[in-house]
Amino acid sequence: MEERTEISSLGEFGLIDFLTKNFEIQNVSTIESIGDDCAVIDHYGKQTVITTDLLLEGVHFDLMYTPLKHLGYKSIIVNLSDVYAMKAIPTQVTLSLGISNKFSVEALTEFYEGVYAACQRYNVDLVGGDTSMSQKGFVISVTAIGEVAPDKFVKRNTAQKGDLICLSGEVGGAFLGLTLLEREKRIYLENPKIQPDLEGEDYIVGRILKPEARRDIIDFFDKNEITPTAMMDVSDGVSSEVMHICKDSNVGCRIYEDKLPINEKAREAAMKFALDPTVCALDGGEDYELLFTLKQEDYEKITLNEEISVIGYITEIEEGCKLISRGGNLHDIKPQGWNAFNY
Amino acid sequence: MEERTEISSLGEFGLIDFLTKNFEIQNVSTIESIGDDCAVIDHYGKQTVITTDLLLEGVHFDLMYTPLKHLGYKSIIVNLSDVYAMKAIPTQVTLSLGISNKFSVEALTEFYEGVYAACQRYNVDLVGGDTSMSQKGFVISVTAIGEVAPDKFVKRNTAQKGDLICLSGEVGGAFLGLTLLEREKRIYLENPKIQPDLEGEDYIVGRILKPEARRDIIDFFDKNEITPTAMMDVSDGVSSEVMHICKDSNVGCRIYEDKLPINEKAREAAMKFALDPTVCALDGGEDYELLFTLKQEDYEKITLNEEISVIGYITEIEEGCKLISRGGNLHDIKPQGWNAFNY
């Protein structure tokens, strides 16, 4: 029989001690960590960036097909991704949880294993949080802190006419993974005897359940002295983020359909679901890739990196935001907007 | 008829713009605020403190008797209180909300008015956040950032034998206010024709619905060059926090029942509810006062401040944590523990 320890048997502080005892501090800037009213962070001669994300059960994740360890990992990643999107280096995170009593200590331990794995991999310290009872659903709130040399951060509203629009990695896979998991869930709910069929779908399932943040791209920028003119991470979808950069920067854009980096596995999955891979890539979201703009003279530098695709360019605002289809036709790019309120 | 604007009519970014457009930046350390992946904060030559709190509907607040403006105010205050409890000065906050569609834009505007009022009063900047749909209940997550001169922060685990134990303001009132509001709610639910009777109860109701953070005490410390040996804010209750300081500092304590600062209005309310005012003061929680320890030689300095009471002293760990009753008897102080999981 699987072990089950009731959370109430540990008490709040006992629980926090139990869950966080293996965290070792990785950053010299972490002066004080978990265990007081606040953590203390030293950022002499650096600027601090801060970002926060809320993940709610039934809105942002479904525990029916999300392993808790993956969920813990992803909760950290989505925040680190925002820090990298400023061209900053994440250093600390705080984690607040609202947990229902259906959770056991073992379940929470699994969640923290994921948190721990992400913190280890990205060299960040978990420095505090708040744990409380939730009547309804699992609530996860993460805040990430990062540091950057003075005024070296990259914003969204600074793209300029003529800049190249670039994207790291591949897009669309996370949305297709989610589509698959939702389909398998429906089938299972209709007939619990049918086991989920995820064979050969590791790529798209991995994209939705265990995304990574693109630290490697920021390291590449640093090594090659590249400074994007504007940058964002892709959480709501490429079209939504492109529109965001364009609106905030007061510019327009052209995106080439045939330049969108889509993995072959994602294309196959799209076919299977009778979905347009381009739409999945543009509107899918949750890929946590970096979307950035670059001065044309830096083009040579990025050709060194196969993980970066040039997908279009920035225009005057009057030219609007358009997709150039494979056939050469122009289509308006429409922001999917407010995804958090849609799924 | 009252105006009601659907949140979906604005879209996520429209909503955030609408709600935050009146926030003016108050701290020079706020380099970049709302509107990008992260906020950017400059803390040259200072240390940064960070704290976070999660407030969940049905667990931490009841919308039946909590005006949204007060809730917005309190959400900020409970975090600033943690920053002051480090002897640091709060400078920025982030705010994440999970909102159900039963909320209108007008309701959220009221909530933000409270957030805004607290930020104004305590000179902090709202620098970011995350807004998403919630299927069940209103979810509020606040993270506060503060600054402190290098290594001048005050921790919990540094109290020493012989130190005085001090408390700002008064305790027990918030718990009695909550008790009253819960009673009136029950009466109302049983018979909606009976209107709540809060006459003459402004003090205790104010204590639970609109607490303040004790910036004045930190200012007083600074002006009079007082450094507490240990400090915490009182959120879970005096006995819980005293035990926390003692356990973390490896010491014991004596608390005098007759020194506990209890307002006359709170005593009257306790009588009415047939509750022991001492128990309300020790175990009540949510008073957001500062509990701190002080070297005896600093005693003269604090007598200047009528808002500070000396309630006991620190002993060797072997002597345990005891309450000295009015009659001179010793009683064990028991931590109420894990309050967040109890109410």
XYZ file of C-alpha atoms in Angstrom:
686
model
C 0.000 0.000 0.000
C 1.192 3.485 -0.768
C 2.202 5.534 2.224
C -0.020 8.431 3.157
C 0.891 10.958 5.830
C -1.743 13.515 6.729
C -0.502 17.076 6.415
C -2.057 17.976 9.748
C 0.296 15.505 11.453
C 3.233 17.834 10.737
C 1.738 21.272 11.384
C 2.447 24.234 9.121
C 6.002 24.920 10.205
C 6.835 21.249 10.490
C 5.558 20.822 6.942
C 7.616 23.713 5.572
C 10.722 22.440 7.372
C 10.100 18.956 6.022
C 9.582 20.105 2.453
C 12.438 22.596 2.302
C 15.144 20.899 4.375
C 17.070 19.755 1.309
C 17.298 23.140 -0.350
C 20.858 24.370 -0.389
C 21.557 28.015 -1.070
C 23.163 28.551 -4.453
C 23.519 32.319 -4.727
C 25.839 34.481 -2.659
C 23.180 37.184 -2.921
C 20.878 35.053 -0.741
C 21.690 36.441 2.702
C 18.695 34.999 4.553
C 16.319 32.390 3.224
C 13.243 30.519 4.494
C 12.374 30.888 8.168
C 11.767 34.535 8.933
C 9.243 37.225 7.988
C 11.181 37.970 4.823
C 14.123 36.657 2.885
C 17.062 39.029 2.500
C 18.797 39.523 -0.808
C 21.969 41.429 -1.548
C 22.218 43.007 -4.976
C 25.134 45.407 -4.680
C 25.708 47.146 -7.955
C 23.021 45.132 -9.761
C 19.413 45.812 -10.510
C 16.743 43.466 -9.246
C 13.944 42.188 -11.486
C 10.785 40.672 -10.066
C 7.918 38.737 -11.623
C 5.021 36.685 -10.328
C 2.618 34.074 -11.691
C -0.469 32.427 -10.296
C -1.386 28.851 -11.286
C -4.859 27.627 -10.398
C -6.194 24.095 -10.537
C -8.865 23.732 -13.194
C -7.697 26.924 -14.943
C -3.974 26.497 -15.561
C -3.556 22.816 -14.866
C -5.555 19.635 -14.504
C -4.347 17.226 -11.828
C -5.936 14.356 -13.716
C -3.079 14.285 -16.195
C -0.426 16.487 -14.600
C 2.090 14.640 -12.415
C 2.768 16.735 -9.304
C 6.514 16.657 -9.824
C 6.105 18.109 -13.307
C 3.707 20.711 -11.949
C 6.220 21.804 -9.324
C 8.904 22.027 -11.992
C 6.716 24.007 -14.383
C 5.533 26.434 -11.670
C 9.129 27.569 -11.252
C 9.994 27.485 -14.974
C 7.187 29.804 -16.080
C 8.520 32.469 -13.719
C 12.189 31.985 -14.609
C 11.175 32.347 -18.227
C 9.880 35.856 -17.450
C 13.189 36.747 -15.811
C 15.232 35.529 -18.813
C 12.851 37.493 -21.037
C 14.301 40.645 -19.419
C 17.827 39.355 -20.214
C 18.298 38.980 -16.469
C 19.507 35.999 -14.429
C 17.063 34.508 -11.918
C 18.484 34.144 -8.431
C 15.620 33.553 -5.965
C 12.012 32.398 -5.931
C 9.227 32.426 -3.354
C 6.452 29.849 -3.447
C 3.006 30.150 -1.879
C 0.619 27.217 -1.860
C -3.041 26.807 -1.053
C -3.551 23.084 -0.506
C -6.681 21.091 0.144
C -6.704 18.288 2.686
C -7.078 15.704 -0.069
C -3.328 16.197 -0.512
C -0.996 13.983 1.503
C 2.504 14.869 2.611
C 3.767 12.383 -0.006
C 1.906 14.235 -2.745
C 3.344 17.575 -1.624
C 6.796 16.028 -1.416
C 6.486 15.039 -5.055
C 5.474 18.585 -5.956
C 8.483 19.951 -4.063
C 10.786 17.474 -5.817
C 9.829 19.182 -9.050
C 10.335 22.623 -7.500
C 13.695 21.480 -6.193
C 14.772 20.024 -9.542
C 13.973 23.300 -11.323
C 15.764 25.376 -8.674
C 18.820 23.119 -8.911
C 18.911 23.144 -12.670
C 18.576 26.914 -12.937
C 20.666 27.785 -9.867
C 17.951 29.647 -8.025
C 17.212 29.643 -4.293
C 13.782 29.060 -2.827
C 13.773 31.778 -0.158
C 10.288 31.891 1.273
C 6.598 31.469 0.861
C 3.304 30.915 2.529
C 1.398 27.679 2.965
C -2.275 27.641 3.765
C -5.396 25.591 3.549
C -7.459 25.873 0.398
C -11.109 24.918 0.425
C -11.247 24.484 -3.308
C -8.452 23.424 -5.586
C -4.681 23.631 -5.523
C -3.360 27.211 -5.713
C 0.257 27.953 -6.641
C 1.786 31.420 -6.595
C 5.439 31.894 -7.479
C 7.445 35.100 -7.458
C 10.895 35.130 -9.052
C 13.678 37.611 -8.451
C 16.607 38.104 -10.768
C 19.527 40.387 -11.265
C 20.910 42.322 -14.170
C 23.770 44.764 -14.660
C 22.467 48.326 -14.366
C 20.188 49.213 -17.265
C 21.151 46.135 -19.289
C 17.660 44.632 -19.128
C 15.586 44.313 -22.303
C 11.999 45.537 -22.472
C 9.051 44.890 -24.768
C 8.461 48.401 -25.995
C 11.764 49.099 -27.692
C 11.507 47.280 -31.057
C 12.316 49.466 -34.063
C 11.451 49.508 -37.720
C 13.741 47.184 -39.676
C 14.567 44.945 -36.708
C 14.506 41.197 -37.290
C 11.923 39.194 -35.329
C 13.459 36.035 -33.874
C 12.211 33.046 -31.949
C 14.100 30.438 -29.937
C 13.322 26.724 -30.251
C 9.990 25.543 -31.572
C 6.396 26.575 -31.039
C 2.963 24.931 -31.134
C 4.028 21.712 -29.422
C 2.689 22.600 -25.967
C -0.758 23.388 -27.323
C -0.848 20.076 -29.204
C 0.268 18.220 -26.089
C -2.562 19.848 -24.167
C -5.019 18.943 -26.920
C -3.897 15.316 -26.763
C -4.123 15.126 -22.969
C -7.578 16.723 -22.984
C -8.725 14.225 -25.620
C -7.380 11.255 -23.677
C -9.031 12.603 -20.542
C -12.423 12.793 -22.282
C -12.047 9.260 -23.609
C -11.053 8.001 -20.166
C -13.983 9.751 -18.488
C -16.372 8.186 -20.971
C -14.863 4.746 -20.555
C -12.387 4.282 -17.693
C -11.343 0.901 -19.096
C -9.589 2.547 -22.025
C -6.050 3.444 -21.025
C -4.567 6.706 -22.333
C -2.715 6.283 -25.602
C 0.316 8.582 -25.484
C 2.564 6.298 -27.509
C 5.061 8.192 -29.613
C 3.776 11.514 -28.283
C 6.620 12.212 -25.840
C 7.575 15.389 -27.644
C 4.240 17.220 -27.477
C 3.370 15.857 -24.019
C 6.784 16.926 -22.733
C 6.282 20.405 -24.185
C 3.134 21.003 -22.134
C 4.060 19.126 -18.940
C 7.741 19.898 -18.600
C 8.770 23.082 -20.374
C 12.215 24.599 -19.921
C 13.240 28.240 -19.667
C 15.731 29.433 -22.304
C 18.739 30.259 -20.164
C 20.927 28.932 -22.976
C 19.759 31.745 -25.247
C 20.621 34.401 -22.650
C 24.046 32.792 -22.163
C 24.514 32.829 -25.939
C 23.618 36.542 -26.043
C 26.165 37.266 -23.339
C 28.969 35.265 -24.938
C 28.381 36.842 -28.328
C 27.636 40.351 -27.091
C 24.160 40.364 -28.573
C 21.522 42.691 -27.150
C 18.001 42.212 -28.488
C 16.128 45.457 -29.051
C 13.006 43.986 -27.400
C 12.116 40.622 -25.859
C 9.256 38.637 -24.291
C 8.671 35.026 -23.466
C 5.981 33.078 -25.306
C 3.355 32.125 -22.761
C 0.107 33.248 -24.412
C 1.156 32.429 -27.994
C 3.406 33.904 -30.680
C 0.701 36.080 -32.245
C -0.335 37.503 -28.890
C 3.285 38.263 -27.913
C 4.193 39.706 -31.334
C 1.183 42.010 -31.076
C 2.279 42.964 -27.577
C 5.757 43.991 -28.708
C 4.347 45.843 -31.727
C 1.649 47.689 -29.768
C 4.018 48.657 -26.957
C 6.760 49.693 -29.411
C 4.401 51.537 -31.745
C 5.427 49.520 -34.787
C 3.993 46.951 -37.201
C 5.413 43.621 -38.403
C 5.568 40.922 -41.043
C 5.802 37.262 -39.996
C 6.576 34.552 -42.561
C 4.398 31.478 -42.187
C 7.112 29.230 -43.612
C 9.682 30.476 -41.092
C 7.713 29.451 -38.014
C 9.784 26.763 -36.247
C 7.466 23.776 -35.858
C 8.740 20.336 -34.866
C 7.902 17.449 -37.194
C 6.221 15.627 -34.289
C 4.004 18.660 -33.715
C 3.072 18.769 -37.407
C 2.111 15.097 -37.317
C 0.009 15.646 -34.195
C -1.708 18.643 -35.788
C -2.572 16.524 -38.822
C -4.003 13.824 -36.569
C -6.245 16.359 -34.835
C -7.139 18.048 -38.152
C -5.604 21.300 -36.918
C -3.587 23.816 -38.909
C 0.024 23.653 -37.613
C 0.455 27.375 -38.345
C -2.514 28.255 -36.141
C -1.153 25.990 -33.383
C 2.249 27.690 -33.658
C 0.817 31.225 -33.650
C -1.951 30.919 -31.091
C -1.000 27.885 -29.017
C 0.882 29.381 -26.102
C 2.765 27.791 -23.191
C 5.892 27.155 -25.243
C 8.075 29.384 -23.025
C 10.351 30.207 -25.916
C 11.894 33.663 -26.265
C 10.543 36.049 -28.878
C 12.905 38.928 -29.545
C 13.812 41.615 -32.032
C 17.316 42.319 -33.217
C 19.116 44.974 -35.217
C 19.826 43.703 -38.735
C 23.570 44.158 -38.277
C 23.466 41.426 -35.605
C 22.106 38.870 -38.065
C 25.496 37.238 -38.665
C 25.957 36.638 -34.948
C 22.747 34.651 -34.507
C 23.293 32.368 -37.497
C 25.775 30.605 -35.183
C 22.872 29.335 -33.120
C 20.607 26.703 -34.654
C 18.146 27.227 -31.831
C 17.248 30.673 -33.161
C 14.936 31.281 -36.137
C 14.327 34.585 -37.855
C 10.568 34.636 -38.423
C 9.942 38.139 -39.703
C 10.722 41.819 -39.331
C 9.426 45.021 -37.804
C 7.715 47.632 -40.000
C 6.218 51.086 -39.560
C 3.031 51.017 -37.503
C 0.946 52.010 -40.555
C 1.727 48.689 -42.222
C -0.068 46.746 -39.470
C 0.790 43.291 -38.146
C 0.552 40.716 -40.937
C 1.360 37.104 -41.630
C 2.814 36.360 -45.049
C 1.406 32.966 -46.015
C 3.299 30.314 -47.949
C 1.335 31.431 -50.989
C 2.512 35.022 -50.474
C -0.810 36.403 -49.254
C -1.065 38.846 -46.347
C -3.308 38.008 -43.366
C -3.955 40.113 -40.286
C -2.385 38.702 -37.139
C -5.052 38.672 -34.458
C -4.133 38.582 -30.825
C -5.756 35.683 -29.051
C -5.780 37.981 -26.024
C -6.647 37.029 -22.539
C -5.872 33.360 -22.776
C -5.858 33.027 -19.025
C -9.571 33.701 -19.171
C -10.177 31.285 -21.991
C -8.847 27.954 -20.850
C -29.179 50.913 -10.883
C -25.603 50.148 -10.028
C -23.244 50.037 -12.960
C -21.834 46.676 -13.924
C -19.151 46.254 -16.548
C -18.191 42.712 -17.482
C -14.510 42.001 -17.068
C -14.398 40.260 -20.428
C -15.336 43.555 -22.106
C -11.877 44.931 -21.298
C -9.624 41.919 -21.915
C -6.768 41.053 -19.572
C -4.381 43.807 -20.552
C -7.149 46.365 -20.865
C -8.248 45.420 -17.378
C -4.768 45.747 -15.900
C -4.276 49.110 -17.644
C -7.649 50.263 -16.363
C -6.995 49.188 -12.790
C -3.428 50.418 -12.514
C -3.480 53.634 -14.543
C -3.604 55.845 -11.440
C -0.602 54.331 -9.712
C 2.226 56.816 -9.556
C 5.723 55.587 -8.804
C 6.900 56.672 -5.369
C 10.348 55.090 -5.043
C 13.430 56.049 -7.015
C 14.437 52.400 -6.788
C 11.499 51.495 -9.050
C 13.203 51.552 -12.451
C 10.512 49.705 -14.404
C 7.029 48.927 -13.179
C 3.904 47.195 -14.548
C 3.882 46.324 -18.232
C 6.765 43.985 -18.961
C 7.804 40.436 -18.041
C 9.340 41.705 -14.811
C 9.610 44.892 -12.822
C 13.129 46.249 -12.330
C 14.328 47.461 -8.966
C 17.549 49.239 -8.103
C 18.941 48.610 -4.642
C 22.505 49.910 -4.822
C 24.208 49.543 -1.488
C 21.082 48.177 0.203
C 19.847 44.704 0.856
C 16.520 43.588 -0.516
C 13.953 41.777 1.626
C 11.108 39.813 0.087
C 7.965 38.263 1.537
C 4.776 36.794 0.139
C 1.278 35.986 1.384
C -1.641 34.153 -0.121
C -5.224 35.114 0.782
C -7.986 32.726 -0.218
C -11.713 33.312 -0.157
C -13.419 31.124 2.422
C -10.123 30.535 4.240
C -8.651 33.958 4.959
C -11.621 36.171 4.217
C -15.366 36.028 3.753
C -16.764 38.325 1.081
C -20.100 38.341 2.888
C -18.800 40.820 5.447
C -15.528 42.038 3.960
C -15.837 45.172 1.816
C -13.613 44.778 -1.248
C -11.835 48.058 -0.623
C -10.856 46.918 2.863
C -9.759 43.564 1.474
C -7.488 45.266 -1.067
C -6.036 47.425 1.688
C -5.474 44.507 4.044
C -3.889 42.306 1.333
C -1.104 44.867 1.030
C -0.841 45.601 4.772
C -0.256 41.987 5.841
C 2.779 41.858 3.564
C 4.164 45.262 4.531
C 3.875 44.150 8.149
C 6.303 41.292 7.384
C 8.757 43.753 5.845
C 8.637 46.072 8.882
C 9.105 42.994 11.084
C 12.594 42.715 9.541
C 13.220 46.405 10.410
C 13.218 47.057 6.671
C 11.292 49.622 4.626
C 8.842 48.285 2.021
C 9.321 49.755 -1.433
C 7.460 47.599 -3.992
C 4.653 45.049 -4.149
C 3.356 42.663 -6.795
C -0.259 41.544 -6.807
C -1.672 38.424 -8.473
C -5.395 37.807 -8.605
C -7.565 34.852 -9.502
C -11.031 36.266 -10.137
C -14.295 34.566 -10.900
C -16.663 35.974 -13.473
C -19.164 36.900 -10.790
C -16.868 39.908 -10.225
C -17.580 43.045 -12.223
C -15.028 45.663 -13.228
C -16.633 47.941 -10.601
C -16.028 45.360 -7.870
C -12.386 44.982 -8.917
C -12.006 48.748 -9.052
C -13.126 48.912 -5.423
C -10.577 46.255 -4.506
C -7.836 48.218 -6.294
C -8.893 51.419 -4.513
C -7.976 49.686 -1.279
C -4.686 48.434 -2.757
C -3.965 51.945 -3.995
C -4.796 53.542 -0.630
C -2.402 51.180 1.189
C 0.372 51.754 -1.394
C -0.075 55.525 -1.104
C -0.105 55.535 2.663
C 2.995 53.363 2.966
C 4.852 54.800 -0.040
C 5.173 51.536 -1.926
C 4.895 50.958 -5.672
C 2.728 48.301 -7.253
C 5.141 46.976 -9.871
C 3.550 43.907 -11.386
C 1.327 40.921 -11.087
C -0.751 38.366 -12.859
C -4.489 38.322 -13.395
C -6.321 35.174 -14.297
C -9.658 33.484 -14.197
C -10.533 31.513 -11.096
C -13.169 28.805 -11.222
C -13.705 28.845 -7.502
C -13.299 31.776 -5.173
C -11.236 34.948 -5.139
C -7.480 34.301 -4.867
C -5.070 37.055 -3.827
C -1.305 36.659 -3.785
C 0.905 39.576 -2.779
C 4.687 39.732 -2.697
C 6.386 42.677 -1.013
C 9.942 43.864 -1.483
C 11.756 46.126 0.914
C 15.196 47.514 1.522
C 17.475 47.704 4.492
C 21.009 48.947 5.098
C 23.460 46.048 4.817
C 23.017 43.595 7.670
C 20.771 45.919 9.673
C 17.733 43.642 9.387
C 16.350 41.956 12.514
C 15.622 38.243 12.606
C 13.542 35.954 14.818
C 16.257 33.683 16.064
C 18.477 36.183 17.868
C 16.679 36.813 21.180
C 18.902 36.377 24.239
C 18.405 35.545 27.894
C 17.486 38.653 29.886
C 16.033 40.531 26.893
C 12.736 42.331 27.417
C 9.765 41.124 25.350
C 7.828 44.045 23.902
C 4.654 44.484 21.891
C 3.371 47.445 19.897
C -0.234 48.616 20.142
C -2.951 46.277 21.349
C -3.822 42.652 20.731
C -6.952 40.498 20.705
C -9.177 43.055 18.976
C -8.987 41.512 15.504
C -10.064 38.103 16.779
C -13.027 39.649 18.595
C -13.995 41.606 15.492
C -13.935 38.367 13.508
C -16.018 36.632 16.174
C -18.613 39.417 15.997
C -18.780 39.387 12.199
C -19.122 35.593 12.138
C -21.939 35.809 14.705
C -23.788 38.480 12.754
C -23.373 36.425 9.596
C -24.938 33.378 11.241
C -27.857 35.453 12.523
C -28.346 36.984 9.087
C -28.244 33.604 7.341
C -30.879 32.292 9.735
C -33.074 35.322 9.303
C -32.159 37.730 6.507
C -34.606 40.303 7.870
C -32.389 40.962 10.889
C -29.822 43.600 10.011
C -26.283 43.214 11.414
C -25.817 44.976 14.735
C -22.315 46.451 14.734
C -23.234 49.521 16.778
C -20.411 50.693 19.014
C -18.130 47.953 17.696
C -16.045 50.113 15.351
C -12.866 49.313 17.228
C -12.926 45.525 16.973
C -14.444 45.500 13.467
C -11.777 47.966 12.318
C -9.066 45.754 13.802
C -10.057 42.765 11.650
C -11.150 44.554 8.474
C -8.631 47.371 8.246
C -5.401 46.635 10.095
C -2.372 48.876 9.757
C 1.313 47.960 9.577
C 3.501 49.500 12.297
C 5.778 51.712 10.263
C 5.640 54.238 13.113
C 7.450 51.785 15.399
C 10.241 51.254 12.860
C 10.559 55.032 12.432
C 10.725 55.362 16.224
C 13.505 52.739 16.366
C 15.460 54.630 13.738
C 15.089 58.032 15.392
C 16.075 56.673 18.785
C 18.764 54.308 17.573
C 17.028 51.253 18.953
C 17.784 47.830 17.492
C 15.567 44.996 18.710
C 17.445 41.756 19.277
C 14.651 39.801 17.528
C 11.336 40.730 15.917
C 8.220 39.256 14.249
C 4.807 40.566 13.360
C 1.754 39.168 15.081
C -0.319 37.409 12.448
C -1.000 33.998 14.041
C -1.281 35.244 17.638
C 1.053 36.425 20.400
C 1.552 32.969 21.927
C 2.349 31.418 18.560
C 4.838 34.204 17.704
C 6.459 34.216 21.156
C 6.974 30.462 20.860
C 8.429 30.986 17.409
C 11.027 33.475 18.644
C 11.864 31.282 21.646
C 12.166 28.072 19.651
C 14.254 29.690 16.901
C 16.454 31.517 19.449
C 16.825 28.511 21.734
C 15.511 30.362 24.779
C 12.499 30.362 27.114
C 10.288 33.226 28.311
C 7.975 34.658 30.910
C 4.933 36.693 29.803
C 2.888 38.659 32.370
C -0.861 38.301 31.883
C -1.482 41.758 33.350
C 0.931 43.411 30.926
C -0.855 42.263 27.782
C -2.109 45.423 26.035
C -5.845 44.907 25.527
C -8.164 47.736 24.526
C -11.154 48.420 26.783
C -13.493 47.907 23.811
C -11.950 44.488 23.225
C -12.407 43.568 26.899
C -16.065 44.566 26.708
C -16.560 42.519 23.547
C -14.859 39.510 25.135
C -17.224 39.759 28.138
C -20.214 39.905 25.785
C -19.080 36.739 24.018
C -18.161 35.046 27.311
C -14.531 34.792 26.185
C -11.402 35.255 28.272
C -9.704 38.481 27.074
C -6.274 37.000 27.867
C -6.932 34.021 25.604
C -8.151 36.376 22.847
C -4.991 38.466 23.256
C -2.640 35.474 23.252
C -4.221 33.273 20.616
C -6.344 35.634 18.533
C -4.027 36.559 15.700
C -4.378 39.021 12.808
C -3.425 42.037 14.931
C -0.353 42.853 12.806
C 1.427 44.376 15.771
C 5.173 43.998 16.217
C 6.504 41.595 18.824
C 10.167 42.209 19.593
C 12.878 41.619 22.137
C 15.203 44.281 23.432
C 18.354 44.486 25.517
C 17.513 45.668 29.026
C 19.785 48.698 28.675
C 17.440 50.012 25.965
C 14.478 50.065 28.352
C 14.715 53.813 29.018
C 14.540 54.553 25.317
C 11.231 52.782 24.754
C 9.443 54.333 27.725
C 9.211 57.402 25.462
C 6.707 55.557 23.312
C 3.251 54.878 24.741
C 2.548 52.525 21.866
C 5.068 50.010 23.198
C 4.369 47.661 26.123
C 6.894 45.453 27.876
C 5.045 42.163 28.362
C 7.757 39.859 29.681
C 11.346 38.711 29.361
C 13.515 36.018 27.842
C 14.874 33.191 30.028
C 17.134 30.189 29.589
C 15.554 27.496 27.432
C 15.292 25.140 30.446
C 12.756 27.435 32.088
C 10.255 26.884 29.267
C 7.720 29.372 27.914
C 5.298 30.395 30.657
C 2.527 32.882 31.320
C 2.531 34.467 34.778
C -1.153 34.926 35.645
C -2.563 37.849 37.614
C -2.634 35.540 40.616
C 1.087 34.775 40.172
C 0.646 31.235 38.857
C 2.725 29.849 35.995
C 0.964 28.357 32.939
C 2.561 26.802 29.871
C 2.189 28.919 26.745
C 0.903 26.670 24.000
C 1.368 27.542 20.393
C -1.919 27.601 18.553
C 0.128 26.508 15.552
C -1.063 26.270 12.053
C -3.847 28.780 12.251
C -4.084 29.003 8.515
C -5.288 25.420 8.554
C -7.764 26.017 11.358
C -10.023 28.818 10.211
